[in-house]
Amino acid sequence: MQGGERKVDEDYMSMMVQMYSDMVLRLALTYLRNISDAQDICQDVFLKIYKYRKEFADSEHEKAWIIRVTINGCKDELRRPWRKRNTPLHETSLPIQDVKNKEVVSHVLNLPEKYRVIIYLFYFESYSTYEIAKLLNRRENTVRTQLKRARELLKHEIKGGIEDE
């Protein structure tokens, strides 16, 4: 590899990390609910980006590919046999300063996986239900139903927490 080519690779990877690292980490955390496992997935995703360096039609195609690679990595991690034998030693500490936002995110992380991911993609990444259905290989009506149920669960949890005080 020549010096100029290496500089291009470093610039490209730096740009990719800057653009997508927060999104990849949040999505992995949504699936795995463990910051260290989410960081491992994040690192794996960027290694794949570096290794496979695909050409994309546009930035949305690129983002969708990165989300798909992240989801697949998380699913692979969740299938590992050792995960079934081990339980987390402590709650995930969320790096969020605002107490109210931290509480809402904590409720989202307590949702079942199928709801957590849809809430994340819909509200944090601003994907439509159609786009989420394509990313997750589900029917759009299924995504809409799961989004509705997730909202109902969150509303119940958050409202219940407020009434208990």
mmCIF file of C-alpha atoms in Angstrom:
data_model
loop_
_atom_site.group_PDB
_atom_site.id
_atom_site.type_symbol
_atom_site.label_atom_id
_atom_site.label_comp_id
_atom_site.label_asym_id
_atom_site.label_seq_id
_atom_site.Cartn_x
_atom_site.Cartn_y
_atom_site.Cartn_z
ATOM 1 C CA MET A 1 0.000 0.000 0.000
ATOM 2 C CA GLN A 2 1.335 3.408 -0.896
ATOM 3 C CA GLY A 3 1.410 6.376 1.489
ATOM 4 C CA GLY A 4 -1.288 8.306 -0.413
ATOM 5 C CA GLU A 5 -3.654 5.337 -0.440
ATOM 6 C CA ARG A 6 -3.278 4.877 3.307
ATOM 7 C CA LYS A 7 -4.130 8.554 3.893
ATOM 8 C CA VAL A 8 -7.320 8.142 1.840
ATOM 9 C CA ASP A 9 -8.280 5.072 3.915
ATOM 10 C CA GLU A 10 -7.637 6.972 7.162
ATOM 11 C CA ASP A 11 -9.655 9.969 5.972
ATOM 12 C CA TYR A 12 -12.504 7.738 4.792
ATOM 13 C CA MET A 13 -12.651 5.775 8.039
ATOM 14 C CA SER A 14 -12.411 8.928 10.120
ATOM 15 C CA MET A 15 -15.370 10.363 8.211
ATOM 16 C CA MET A 16 -17.374 7.144 8.576
ATOM 17 C CA VAL A 17 -16.730 6.929 12.311
ATOM 18 C CA GLN A 18 -17.648 10.573 12.759
ATOM 19 C CA MET A 19 -20.888 10.177 10.785
ATOM 20 C CA TYR A 20 -22.125 6.823 12.068
ATOM 21 C CA SER A 21 -20.492 5.822 15.354
ATOM 22 C CA ASP A 22 -23.204 7.288 17.601
ATOM 23 C CA MET A 23 -25.955 5.678 15.551
ATOM 24 C CA VAL A 24 -24.231 2.258 15.492
ATOM 25 C CA LEU A 25 -23.522 2.374 19.229
ATOM 26 C CA ARG A 26 -27.099 3.401 20.106
ATOM 27 C CA LEU A 27 -28.589 0.722 17.867
ATOM 28 C CA ALA A 28 -26.303 -1.967 19.316
ATOM 29 C CA LEU A 29 -27.145 -0.792 22.835
ATOM 30 C CA THR A 30 -30.825 -1.021 21.946
ATOM 31 C CA TYR A 31 -30.356 -4.681 21.026
ATOM 32 C CA LEU A 32 -27.803 -5.816 23.592
ATOM 33 C CA ARG A 33 -28.530 -3.527 26.580
ATOM 34 C CA ASN A 34 -24.885 -3.719 27.576
ATOM 35 C CA ILE A 35 -22.460 -0.922 26.767
ATOM 36 C CA SER A 36 -19.339 -3.075 26.430
ATOM 37 C CA ASP A 37 -21.046 -5.535 24.051
ATOM 38 C CA ALA A 38 -22.448 -2.584 22.084
ATOM 39 C CA GLN A 39 -18.949 -1.117 21.794
ATOM 40 C CA ASP A 40 -17.638 -4.457 20.521
ATOM 41 C CA ILE A 41 -20.346 -4.552 17.847
ATOM 42 C CA CYS A 42 -19.543 -0.949 16.931
ATOM 43 C CA GLN A 43 -15.903 -1.865 16.427
ATOM 44 C CA ASP A 44 -16.852 -4.911 14.340
ATOM 45 C CA VAL A 45 -19.121 -2.812 12.118
ATOM 46 C CA PHE A 46 -16.348 -0.335 11.363
ATOM 47 C CA LEU A 47 -13.912 -3.135 10.656
ATOM 48 C CA LYS A 48 -16.394 -4.487 8.100
ATOM 49 C CA ILE A 49 -16.777 -1.036 6.576
ATOM 50 C CA TYR A 50 -13.001 -0.827 6.231
ATOM 51 C CA LYS A 51 -12.603 -4.355 4.920
ATOM 52 C CA TYR A 52 -15.450 -4.387 2.380
ATOM 53 C CA ARG A 53 -15.478 -0.708 1.361
ATOM 54 C CA LYS A 54 -18.626 -0.927 -0.760
ATOM 55 C CA GLU A 55 -19.871 1.584 -3.315
ATOM 56 C CA PHE A 56 -23.290 2.961 -2.410
ATOM 57 C CA ALA A 57 -25.928 4.607 -4.578
ATOM 58 C CA ASP A 58 -26.323 7.412 -2.037
ATOM 59 C CA SER A 59 -25.906 8.245 1.654
ATOM 60 C CA GLU A 60 -29.271 6.669 2.558
ATOM 61 C CA HIS A 61 -28.188 3.378 0.984
ATOM 62 C CA GLU A 62 -24.917 3.576 2.914
ATOM 63 C CA LYS A 63 -26.730 4.285 6.200
ATOM 64 C CA ALA A 64 -29.194 1.437 5.603
ATOM 65 C CA TRP A 65 -26.302 -0.984 4.911
ATOM 66 C CA ILE A 66 -24.562 0.070 8.130
ATOM 67 C CA ILE A 67 -27.784 -0.378 10.113
ATOM 68 C CA ARG A 68 -28.288 -3.834 8.587
ATOM 69 C CA VAL A 69 -24.682 -4.857 9.403
ATOM 70 C CA THR A 70 -25.189 -3.602 12.978
ATOM 71 C CA ILE A 71 -28.463 -5.507 13.401
ATOM 72 C CA ASN A 72 -26.934 -8.702 11.998
ATOM 73 C CA GLY A 73 -23.939 -8.356 14.322
ATOM 74 C CA CYS A 74 -26.225 -7.894 17.311
ATOM 75 C CA LYS A 75 -28.351 -10.898 16.376
ATOM 76 C CA ASP A 76 -25.218 -13.020 15.980
ATOM 77 C CA GLU A 77 -24.034 -11.863 19.398
ATOM 78 C CA LEU A 78 -27.386 -12.710 20.991
ATOM 79 C CA ARG A 79 -27.193 -16.253 19.540
ATOM 80 C CA ARG A 80 -23.842 -17.027 21.116
ATOM 81 C CA PRO A 81 -24.145 -19.924 23.570
ATOM 82 C CA TRP A 82 -22.266 -18.184 26.382
ATOM 83 C CA ARG A 83 -24.852 -15.351 26.455
ATOM 84 C CA LYS A 84 -27.522 -17.814 27.562
ATOM 85 C CA ARG A 85 -25.403 -19.021 30.470
ATOM 86 C CA ASN A 86 -24.316 -15.607 31.727
ATOM 87 C CA THR A 87 -26.401 -12.869 33.259
ATOM 88 C CA PRO A 88 -25.319 -9.235 33.511
ATOM 89 C CA LEU A 89 -23.748 -8.229 36.808
ATOM 90 C CA HIS A 90 -25.159 -4.714 36.787
ATOM 91 C CA GLU A 91 -27.633 -2.422 35.093
ATOM 92 C CA THR A 92 -26.493 -0.545 32.020
ATOM 93 C CA SER A 93 -25.369 2.933 32.960
ATOM 94 C CA LEU A 94 -26.724 5.367 30.411
ATOM 95 C CA PRO A 95 -24.487 8.292 29.427
ATOM 96 C CA ILE A 96 -27.397 10.763 29.468
ATOM 97 C CA GLN A 97 -27.327 13.868 31.654
ATOM 98 C CA ASP A 98 -31.013 14.910 31.584
ATOM 99 C CA VAL A 99 -32.854 12.839 34.221
ATOM 100 C CA LYS A 100 -36.194 12.843 32.362
ATOM 101 C CA ASN A 101 -34.564 11.716 29.081
ATOM 102 C CA LYS A 102 -32.599 9.064 30.971
ATOM 103 C CA GLU A 103 -35.836 7.749 32.463
ATOM 104 C CA VAL A 104 -37.550 7.552 29.047
ATOM 105 C CA VAL A 105 -34.551 5.783 27.462
ATOM 106 C CA SER A 106 -34.445 3.394 30.412
ATOM 107 C CA HIS A 107 -38.115 2.511 29.768
ATOM 108 C CA VAL A 108 -37.361 2.002 26.060
ATOM 109 C CA LEU A 109 -34.490 -0.365 26.923
ATOM 110 C CA ASN A 110 -36.859 -2.406 29.097
ATOM 111 C CA LEU A 111 -39.188 -3.074 26.164
ATOM 112 C CA PRO A 112 -38.981 -6.426 24.359
ATOM 113 C CA GLU A 113 -36.373 -6.426 21.558
ATOM 114 C CA LYS A 114 -38.861 -6.248 18.695
ATOM 115 C CA TYR A 115 -40.299 -3.019 20.136
ATOM 116 C CA ARG A 116 -36.986 -1.442 21.196
ATOM 117 C CA VAL A 117 -35.534 -1.591 17.715
ATOM 118 C CA ILE A 118 -38.617 -0.182 16.022
ATOM 119 C CA ILE A 119 -38.862 2.696 18.522
ATOM 120 C CA TYR A 120 -35.168 3.457 17.982
ATOM 121 C CA LEU A 121 -35.348 3.433 14.182
ATOM 122 C CA PHE A 122 -38.593 5.420 14.084
ATOM 123 C CA TYR A 123 -37.846 8.128 16.652
ATOM 124 C CA PHE A 124 -34.058 8.375 16.745
ATOM 125 C CA GLU A 125 -33.181 7.662 13.107
ATOM 126 C CA SER A 126 -36.428 9.069 11.614
ATOM 127 C CA TYR A 127 -37.145 6.081 9.388
ATOM 128 C CA SER A 128 -40.685 5.548 8.121
ATOM 129 C CA THR A 129 -42.538 2.332 8.905
ATOM 130 C CA TYR A 130 -42.012 1.294 5.275
ATOM 131 C CA GLU A 131 -38.238 1.792 5.549
ATOM 132 C CA ILE A 132 -38.102 -0.014 8.902
ATOM 133 C CA ALA A 133 -39.994 -2.946 7.392
ATOM 134 C CA LYS A 134 -37.413 -3.188 4.606
ATOM 135 C CA LEU A 135 -34.479 -2.947 7.052
ATOM 136 C CA LEU A 136 -35.874 -5.608 9.387
ATOM 137 C CA ASN A 137 -37.351 -7.870 6.686
ATOM 138 C CA ARG A 138 -40.842 -7.540 8.146
ATOM 139 C CA ARG A 139 -44.189 -6.511 6.722
ATOM 140 C CA GLU A 140 -45.033 -2.832 7.042
ATOM 141 C CA ASN A 141 -48.297 -3.637 8.854
ATOM 142 C CA THR A 142 -46.321 -5.678 11.368
ATOM 143 C CA VAL A 143 -44.008 -2.739 11.984
ATOM 144 C CA ARG A 144 -46.975 -0.389 12.455
ATOM 145 C CA THR A 145 -48.606 -2.780 14.912
ATOM 146 C CA GLN A 146 -45.370 -3.207 16.858
ATOM 147 C CA LEU A 147 -44.840 0.564 16.936
ATOM 148 C CA LYS A 148 -48.365 1.057 18.274
ATOM 149 C CA ARG A 149 -47.882 -1.616 20.943
ATOM 150 C CA ALA A 150 -44.510 -0.177 21.929
ATOM 151 C CA ARG A 151 -46.061 3.271 22.360
ATOM 152 C CA GLU A 152 -48.826 1.791 24.495
ATOM 153 C CA LEU A 153 -46.328 -0.062 26.680
ATOM 154 C CA LEU A 154 -44.201 3.065 27.094
ATOM 155 C CA LYS A 155 -47.235 5.191 27.888
ATOM 156 C CA HIS A 156 -48.352 2.693 30.517
ATOM 157 C CA GLU A 157 -44.869 2.410 32.055
ATOM 158 C CA ILE A 158 -44.195 6.140 32.126
ATOM 159 C CA LYS A 159 -47.672 7.034 33.338
ATOM 160 C CA GLY A 160 -47.495 4.284 35.983
ATOM 161 C CA GLY A 161 -44.171 5.660 37.206
ATOM 162 C CA ILE A 162 -45.613 9.157 37.540
ATOM 163 C CA GLU A 163 -48.760 7.992 39.370
ATOM 164 C CA ASP A 164 -46.709 5.956 41.838
ATOM 165 C CA GLU A 165 -44.813 9.028 43.047
#
